[in-house]
mmCIF file of C-alpha atoms in Angstrom:
data_model
loop_
_atom_site.group_PDB
_atom_site.id
_atom_site.type_symbol
_atom_site.label_atom_id
_atom_site.label_comp_id
_atom_site.label_asym_id
_atom_site.label_seq_id
_atom_site.Cartn_x
_atom_site.Cartn_y
_atom_site.Cartn_z
ATOM 1 C CA MET A 1 0.000 0.000 0.000
ATOM 2 C CA TYR A 2 2.860 2.392 0.818
ATOM 3 C CA SER A 3 5.885 2.731 -1.401
ATOM 4 C CA PRO A 4 8.456 5.308 -2.544
ATOM 5 C CA PRO A 5 8.308 6.960 -5.974
ATOM 6 C CA THR A 6 8.760 4.637 -8.920
ATOM 7 C CA THR A 7 11.874 6.473 -10.185
ATOM 8 C CA LEU A 8 14.911 7.960 -8.480
ATOM 9 C CA ALA A 9 14.289 11.269 -10.282
ATOM 10 C CA ASP A 10 10.795 11.530 -8.781
ATOM 11 C CA GLU A 11 12.176 10.767 -5.324
ATOM 12 C CA ARG A 12 14.805 13.489 -5.663
ATOM 13 C CA ARG A 13 12.192 16.009 -6.804
ATOM 14 C CA ALA A 14 9.979 15.192 -3.839
ATOM 15 C CA LEU A 15 12.870 15.557 -1.406
ATOM 16 C CA ALA A 16 13.841 18.887 -2.987
ATOM 17 C CA ALA A 17 10.237 20.079 -2.648
ATOM 18 C CA GLN A 18 10.188 18.936 0.969
ATOM 19 C CA GLN A 19 13.382 20.891 1.640
ATOM 20 C CA GLU A 20 11.849 24.022 0.098
ATOM 21 C CA ALA A 21 8.644 23.601 2.132
ATOM 22 C CA SER A 22 10.606 22.991 5.339
ATOM 23 C CA ALA A 23 12.415 26.282 4.892
ATOM 24 C CA ALA A 24 9.192 28.145 4.058
ATOM 25 C CA LEU A 25 7.353 26.746 7.086
ATOM 26 C CA GLY A 26 10.300 27.143 9.424
ATOM 27 C CA VAL A 27 10.816 23.497 10.356
ATOM 28 C CA THR A 28 13.564 20.927 10.319
ATOM 29 C CA VAL A 29 12.649 17.336 9.410
ATOM 30 C CA GLU A 30 13.995 14.291 11.187
ATOM 31 C CA GLY A 31 13.528 10.554 11.476
ATOM 32 C CA ARG A 32 12.018 8.021 9.117
ATOM 33 C CA ARG A 33 10.404 9.075 5.838
ATOM 34 C CA ARG A 34 6.896 7.737 5.266
ATOM 35 C CA TRP A 35 5.996 7.451 1.575
ATOM 36 C CA GLY A 36 2.397 7.141 0.446
ATOM 37 C CA TYR A 37 1.129 5.147 -2.518
ATOM 38 C CA GLU A 38 3.843 5.181 -5.235
ATOM 39 C CA GLY A 39 5.364 8.241 -3.619
ATOM 40 C CA ARG A 40 2.304 10.466 -4.066
ATOM 41 C CA THR A 41 2.762 11.660 -0.492
ATOM 42 C CA LEU A 42 5.753 11.986 1.798
ATOM 43 C CA GLY A 43 5.414 12.404 5.548
ATOM 44 C CA GLN A 44 8.126 13.024 8.118
ATOM 45 C CA LYS A 45 8.407 14.232 11.682
ATOM 46 C CA ALA A 46 9.499 17.851 11.959
ATOM 47 C CA HIS A 47 10.405 20.379 14.626
ATOM 48 C CA HIS A 48 9.041 23.933 14.723
ATOM 49 C CA PRO A 49 10.485 26.510 17.144
ATOM 50 C CA GLY A 50 6.999 27.578 18.240
ATOM 51 C CA HIS A 51 4.839 24.479 17.856
ATOM 52 C CA GLY A 52 7.436 21.898 18.852
ATOM 53 C CA ALA A 53 7.022 18.426 17.377
ATOM 54 C CA CYS A 54 5.055 18.482 14.105
ATOM 55 C CA TRP A 55 4.312 16.338 11.075
ATOM 56 C CA LEU A 56 5.189 17.603 7.596
ATOM 57 C CA ARG A 57 3.192 15.958 4.833
ATOM 58 C CA LEU A 58 3.956 16.600 1.175
ATOM 59 C CA ILE A 59 1.383 15.874 -1.563
ATOM 60 C CA SER A 60 2.320 15.861 -5.242
ATOM 61 C CA ALA A 61 0.302 15.881 -8.456
ATOM 62 C CA PRO A 62 0.518 17.268 -11.999
ATOM 63 C CA ALA A 63 -0.234 20.994 -11.771
ATOM 64 C CA ALA A 64 -3.519 20.653 -13.674
ATOM 65 C CA GLN A 65 -4.738 18.155 -11.039
ATOM 66 C CA ALA A 66 -3.571 20.097 -7.992
ATOM 67 C CA LYS A 67 -7.040 21.011 -6.829
ATOM 68 C CA GLY A 68 -10.273 19.486 -5.659
ATOM 69 C CA LYS A 69 -11.262 17.082 -2.916
ATOM 70 C CA LEU A 70 -8.028 15.253 -2.113
ATOM 71 C CA TRP A 71 -5.857 18.342 -2.495
ATOM 72 C CA GLU A 72 -7.984 20.520 -0.188
ATOM 73 C CA GLY A 73 -9.117 17.855 2.286
ATOM 74 C CA THR A 74 -6.846 18.626 5.234
ATOM 75 C CA LYS A 75 -7.426 22.365 4.919
ATOM 76 C CA ASP A 76 -11.206 21.971 4.573
ATOM 77 C CA ALA A 77 -11.397 19.543 7.507
ATOM 78 C CA ALA A 78 -9.567 21.979 9.778
ATOM 79 C CA VAL A 79 -12.416 24.461 9.242
ATOM 80 C CA ALA A 80 -15.308 21.987 9.082
ATOM 81 C CA PHE A 81 -14.560 19.888 12.184
ATOM 82 C CA PRO A 82 -13.036 22.079 14.918
ATOM 83 C CA GLY A 83 -14.375 19.826 17.686
ATOM 84 C CA VAL A 84 -13.251 16.495 16.232
ATOM 85 C CA ARG A 85 -10.069 14.973 17.644
ATOM 86 C CA LYS A 86 -7.559 15.252 14.786
ATOM 87 C CA PRO A 87 -4.098 16.771 14.254
ATOM 88 C CA ALA A 88 -4.157 20.569 14.374
ATOM 89 C CA LEU A 89 -3.199 22.261 11.095
ATOM 90 C CA TYR A 90 -0.429 24.862 11.558
ATOM 91 C CA GLY A 91 0.429 25.876 8.019
ATOM 92 C CA ILE A 92 0.394 25.131 4.287
ATOM 93 C CA HIS A 93 2.987 25.810 1.606
ATOM 94 C CA ASP A 94 2.370 25.354 -2.132
ATOM 95 C CA GLY A 95 4.911 25.107 -4.903
ATOM 96 C CA THR A 96 5.319 24.028 -8.530
ATOM 97 C CA GLU A 97 8.427 22.530 -10.078
ATOM 98 C CA ARG A 98 9.704 23.294 -13.576
ATOM 99 C CA ASP A 99 8.492 19.943 -14.845
ATOM 100 C CA GLY A 100 4.899 20.904 -13.986
ATOM 101 C CA THR A 101 4.611 18.882 -10.779
ATOM 102 C CA ALA A 102 2.735 20.729 -8.056
ATOM 103 C CA TYR A 103 3.380 20.199 -4.355
ATOM 104 C CA ARG A 104 1.441 21.050 -1.253
ATOM 105 C CA ALA A 105 3.080 20.772 2.159
ATOM 106 C CA GLU A 106 0.842 20.552 5.229
ATOM 107 C CA LEU A 107 2.303 21.161 8.684
ATOM 108 C CA THR A 108 0.229 19.590 11.458
ATOM 109 C CA ALA A 109 0.649 18.661 15.090
ATOM 110 C CA PHE A 110 2.666 15.497 15.689
ATOM 111 C CA ILE A 111 0.572 12.728 17.243
ATOM 112 C CA ASP A 112 2.832 10.647 19.457
ATOM 113 C CA SER A 113 0.302 7.868 20.003
ATOM 114 C CA PRO A 114 0.705 4.927 17.576
ATOM 115 C CA THR A 115 -2.082 3.853 15.275
ATOM 116 C CA CYS A 116 -4.196 0.864 16.276
ATOM 117 C CA ALA A 117 -2.922 -1.153 13.305
ATOM 118 C CA PRO A 118 -0.117 -0.781 10.752
ATOM 119 C CA GLU A 119 -2.418 -1.469 7.778
ATOM 120 C CA PRO A 120 -6.136 -0.909 7.099
ATOM 121 C CA VAL A 121 -7.017 -4.606 7.320
ATOM 122 C CA LEU A 122 -7.158 -5.696 10.944
ATOM 123 C CA THR A 123 -5.797 -9.213 11.444
ATOM 124 C CA GLY A 124 -5.997 -9.639 15.233
ATOM 125 C CA PRO A 125 -8.173 -8.555 18.160
ATOM 126 C CA LEU A 126 -7.895 -5.093 19.689
ATOM 127 C CA GLU A 127 -8.566 -4.078 23.261
ATOM 128 C CA LEU A 128 -10.680 -0.934 22.882
ATOM 129 C CA SER A 129 -11.782 0.765 26.075
ATOM 130 C CA GLU A 130 -15.305 2.039 26.548
ATOM 131 C CA THR A 131 -13.935 5.593 26.687
ATOM 132 C CA TRP A 132 -12.116 5.047 23.367
ATOM 133 C CA ARG A 133 -15.255 3.680 21.703
ATOM 134 C CA LYS A 134 -17.466 6.491 22.999
ATOM 135 C CA SER A 135 -14.994 9.124 21.797
ATOM 136 C CA LEU A 136 -14.920 7.633 18.297
ATOM 137 C CA HIS A 137 -18.705 7.346 18.268
ATOM 138 C CA THR A 138 -19.040 11.032 19.216
ATOM 139 C CA ASP A 139 -16.539 12.180 16.583
ATOM 140 C CA LEU A 140 -18.175 10.158 13.795
ATOM 141 C CA GLU A 141 -21.591 11.522 14.798
ATOM 142 C CA THR A 142 -20.177 15.068 14.704
ATOM 143 C CA ILE A 143 -18.702 14.486 11.250
ATOM 144 C CA ALA A 144 -21.962 12.971 9.965
ATOM 145 C CA ALA A 145 -23.963 15.967 11.202
ATOM 146 C CA THR A 146 -21.663 18.543 9.557
ATOM 147 C CA PRO A 147 -23.030 19.942 6.276
ATOM 148 C CA THR A 148 -20.694 19.773 3.284
ATOM 149 C CA GLU A 149 -20.735 20.097 -0.487
ATOM 150 C CA ARG A 150 -17.805 17.706 -0.841
ATOM 151 C CA VAL A 151 -18.571 14.202 -2.124
ATOM 152 C CA ALA A 152 -16.777 11.092 -0.867
ATOM 153 C CA VAL A 153 -18.874 8.463 -2.692
ATOM 154 C CA ARG A 154 -20.638 9.315 -5.952
ATOM 155 C CA ARG A 155 -24.144 8.055 -6.653
ATOM 156 C CA GLN A 156 -23.130 7.220 -10.222
ATOM 157 C CA TRP A 157 -20.360 4.969 -8.926
ATOM 158 C CA ILE A 158 -22.795 3.194 -6.555
ATOM 159 C CA ASP A 159 -25.253 2.530 -9.382
ATOM 160 C CA ARG A 160 -22.465 0.945 -11.431
ATOM 161 C CA ALA A 161 -20.393 -0.782 -8.718
ATOM 162 C CA LEU A 162 -23.036 -2.575 -6.663
ATOM 163 C CA PRO A 163 -24.240 -4.765 -9.560
ATOM 164 C CA GLN A 164 -20.713 -5.246 -10.899
ATOM 165 C CA HIS A 165 -18.848 -6.041 -7.670
ATOM 166 C CA ALA A 166 -21.493 -6.937 -5.077
ATOM 167 C CA GLY A 167 -23.959 -8.630 -7.421
ATOM 168 C CA VAL A 168 -26.927 -6.599 -6.166
ATOM 169 C CA ALA A 169 -28.930 -3.726 -7.579
ATOM 170 C CA ALA A 170 -28.312 -0.261 -6.177
ATOM 171 C CA PRO A 171 -31.185 0.920 -3.953
ATOM 172 C CA ALA A 172 -33.544 3.500 -5.419
ATOM 173 C CA GLU A 173 -33.269 5.704 -2.334
ATOM 174 C CA ILE A 174 -30.097 6.414 -0.386
ATOM 175 C CA GLU A 175 -29.760 8.572 2.732
ATOM 176 C CA TRP A 176 -26.608 10.680 2.793
ATOM 177 C CA ALA A 177 -24.396 12.187 5.483
ATOM 178 C CA THR A 178 -20.859 13.521 5.766
ATOM 179 C CA ALA A 179 -18.216 10.819 6.251
ATOM 180 C CA HIS A 180 -14.514 10.788 7.015
ATOM 181 C CA GLY A 181 -14.307 8.439 4.052
ATOM 182 C CA ASP A 182 -11.291 6.352 5.079
ATOM 183 C CA CYS A 183 -12.115 5.135 8.580
ATOM 184 C CA HIS A 184 -9.971 2.138 9.514
ATOM 185 C CA PHE A 185 -7.650 1.231 12.369
ATOM 186 C CA ALA A 186 -4.516 2.463 10.555
ATOM 187 C CA ASN A 187 -6.121 5.922 10.657
ATOM 188 C CA LEU A 188 -7.035 5.727 14.361
ATOM 189 C CA THR A 189 -4.599 6.126 17.242
ATOM 190 C CA THR A 190 -4.579 3.999 20.363
ATOM 191 C CA SER A 191 -5.140 6.972 22.654
ATOM 192 C CA GLY A 192 -7.937 9.461 22.179
ATOM 193 C CA PRO A 193 -8.577 8.180 19.589
ATOM 194 C CA THR A 194 -7.204 10.723 17.153
ATOM 195 C CA LEU A 195 -8.628 10.342 13.641
ATOM 196 C CA LEU A 196 -6.049 10.805 10.877
ATOM 197 C CA ASP A 197 -6.119 11.487 7.134
ATOM 198 C CA PHE A 198 -9.168 13.595 6.335
ATOM 199 C CA GLU A 199 -8.246 14.249 2.706
ATOM 200 C CA GLY A 200 -11.201 12.277 1.283
ATOM 201 C CA PHE A 201 -14.042 13.409 3.536
ATOM 202 C CA GLY A 202 -17.434 14.201 2.012
ATOM 203 C CA LEU A 203 -20.962 12.920 1.487
ATOM 204 C CA ALA A 204 -21.511 9.150 1.583
ATOM 205 C CA PRO A 205 -24.379 6.808 2.481
ATOM 206 C CA ILE A 206 -25.353 7.155 6.150
ATOM 207 C CA GLY A 207 -23.291 4.759 8.248
ATOM 208 C CA TYR A 208 -20.429 4.623 5.743
ATOM 209 C CA ASP A 209 -17.636 5.212 8.300
ATOM 210 C CA PRO A 210 -18.666 2.494 10.778
ATOM 211 C CA ALA A 211 -19.421 0.193 7.823
ATOM 212 C CA LEU A 212 -15.882 0.672 6.508
ATOM 213 C CA LEU A 213 -14.360 0.169 9.942
ATOM 214 C CA TYR A 214 -16.413 -3.011 10.314
ATOM 215 C CA ALA A 215 -15.506 -4.377 6.870
ATOM 216 C CA TYR A 216 -11.793 -3.822 7.426
ATOM 217 C CA SER A 217 -12.147 -5.792 10.701
ATOM 218 C CA LEU A 218 -13.788 -8.917 9.284
ATOM 219 C CA LEU A 219 -10.611 -10.972 9.755
ATOM 220 C CA ALA A 220 -10.748 -10.128 13.494
ATOM 221 C CA PRO A 221 -14.295 -11.311 14.347
ATOM 222 C CA GLN A 222 -14.173 -10.319 18.011
ATOM 223 C CA THR A 223 -13.386 -6.707 17.159
ATOM 224 C CA ALA A 224 -15.834 -6.722 14.234
ATOM 225 C CA ASP A 225 -18.624 -7.879 16.556
ATOM 226 C CA ARG A 226 -17.789 -5.074 18.985
ATOM 227 C CA ILE A 227 -17.971 -2.503 16.191
ATOM 228 C CA ARG A 228 -21.317 -3.913 15.042
ATOM 229 C CA ALA A 229 -22.666 -3.596 18.587
ATOM 230 C CA GLU A 230 -21.256 -0.095 19.019
ATOM 231 C CA PHE A 231 -22.918 1.190 15.840
ATOM 232 C CA PRO A 232 -26.495 -0.170 15.695
ATOM 233 C CA ILE A 233 -27.095 1.810 12.497
ATOM 234 C CA LEU A 234 -25.291 -1.069 10.746
ATOM 235 C CA ASP A 235 -28.310 -3.273 11.410
ATOM 236 C CA SER A 236 -30.756 -0.798 9.868
ATOM 237 C CA ARG A 237 -31.815 -0.513 6.223
ATOM 238 C CA ALA A 238 -29.547 2.514 5.756
ATOM 239 C CA GLY A 239 -26.697 0.640 7.421
ATOM 240 C CA HIS A 240 -27.170 -2.346 5.130
ATOM 241 C CA THR A 241 -26.869 0.003 2.156
ATOM 242 C CA ALA A 242 -23.638 1.411 3.602
ATOM 243 C CA LEU A 243 -22.281 -2.118 4.127
ATOM 244 C CA LEU A 244 -23.079 -3.066 0.523
ATOM 245 C CA VAL A 245 -21.412 0.089 -0.808
ATOM 246 C CA VAL A 246 -18.310 -0.550 1.295
ATOM 247 C CA ALA A 247 -18.228 -4.215 0.246
ATOM 248 C CA ALA A 248 -18.440 -3.239 -3.439
ATOM 249 C CA ASP A 249 -15.647 -0.719 -2.976
ATOM 250 C CA LEU A 250 -13.310 -3.176 -1.248
ATOM 251 C CA LEU A 251 -14.130 -5.965 -3.704
ATOM 252 C CA GLN A 252 -13.281 -3.619 -6.550
ATOM 253 C CA SER A 253 -9.957 -2.899 -4.848
ATOM 254 C CA ALA A 254 -9.389 -6.625 -4.250
ATOM 255 C CA SER A 255 -9.899 -7.300 -7.957
ATOM 256 C CA ARG A 256 -6.940 -4.956 -8.529
ATOM 257 C CA GLY A 257 -4.767 -6.779 -6.008
ATOM 258 C CA ASP A 258 -5.455 -4.781 -2.826
ATOM 259 C CA HIS A 259 -6.287 -6.925 0.214
ATOM 260 C CA PRO A 260 -7.588 -9.983 -1.660
ATOM 261 C CA GLU A 261 -7.821 -11.763 1.717
ATOM 262 C CA LEU A 262 -11.024 -9.803 2.345
ATOM 263 C CA THR A 263 -12.810 -11.194 -0.719
ATOM 264 C CA GLU A 264 -14.550 -14.177 0.878
ATOM 265 C CA PRO A 265 -15.520 -12.400 4.129
ATOM 266 C CA LEU A 266 -16.971 -9.550 2.073
ATOM 267 C CA ARG A 267 -19.047 -11.921 -0.056
ATOM 268 C CA THR A 268 -20.338 -13.543 3.134
ATOM 269 C CA LEU A 269 -21.218 -10.077 4.437
ATOM 270 C CA ILE A 270 -23.153 -9.286 1.244
ATOM 271 C CA THR A 271 -25.138 -12.494 1.592
ATOM 272 C CA SER A 272 -25.938 -11.741 5.228
ATOM 273 C CA VAL A 273 -27.508 -8.353 4.477
ATOM 274 C CA THR A 274 -29.377 -9.329 1.299
ATOM 275 C CA HIS A 275 -31.058 -12.539 2.443
#
């Protein structure tokens, strides 16, 4: 899921852009570099003389694509969800290289607590305190109740993907709410919890976030059962729709080689909510 750029030249350009952003934002970077998918993002711990420990995240894209939902997500979330537990945003620096690659650097608070899992798919049980579960429940409710014009899951995609990947017709009526859009245990910290990576937030079927968290936990049945009990919406008609949408999404990803181990549990899930 996470890998450096595919060429040495791209890696050097990203590191040069990071150096420029570090100087502009007044930080020094240190420690391990964390590359996102094929080097599209680069994250690294940083130190700021005023804020202390921070996290510097660099996003790259062709200049013509340096806009829209994923590009503006962190900035938009900082304004939209002031009460949700997430890393504080301290600053942004934008730049464009001569080859037409655009970069955005986001400086946020450093979260010292580790994530609950190293990868989205949970493979073993987690001990989640009642306080932890209530905090997550409150934050997801706050996100769902926040109006937005951003879209996380398109209706057109649902109409096409449910028959193709889940083998069921898309429902005629869907209830919508704002979702984080990428809610899994690799984006949740063990303390708090703090919810990470808001770049894809937007409208999705009601219950989408708990449905995604549940689906990514299917290989850890004890934790999956706890999530199902914590979010009773998953046993409602709207929740079943969210589960089908999530299952179609993850099955589509599995068909491309991402987390194929979820294929059979997801098909079992589809059967359980359609029969």
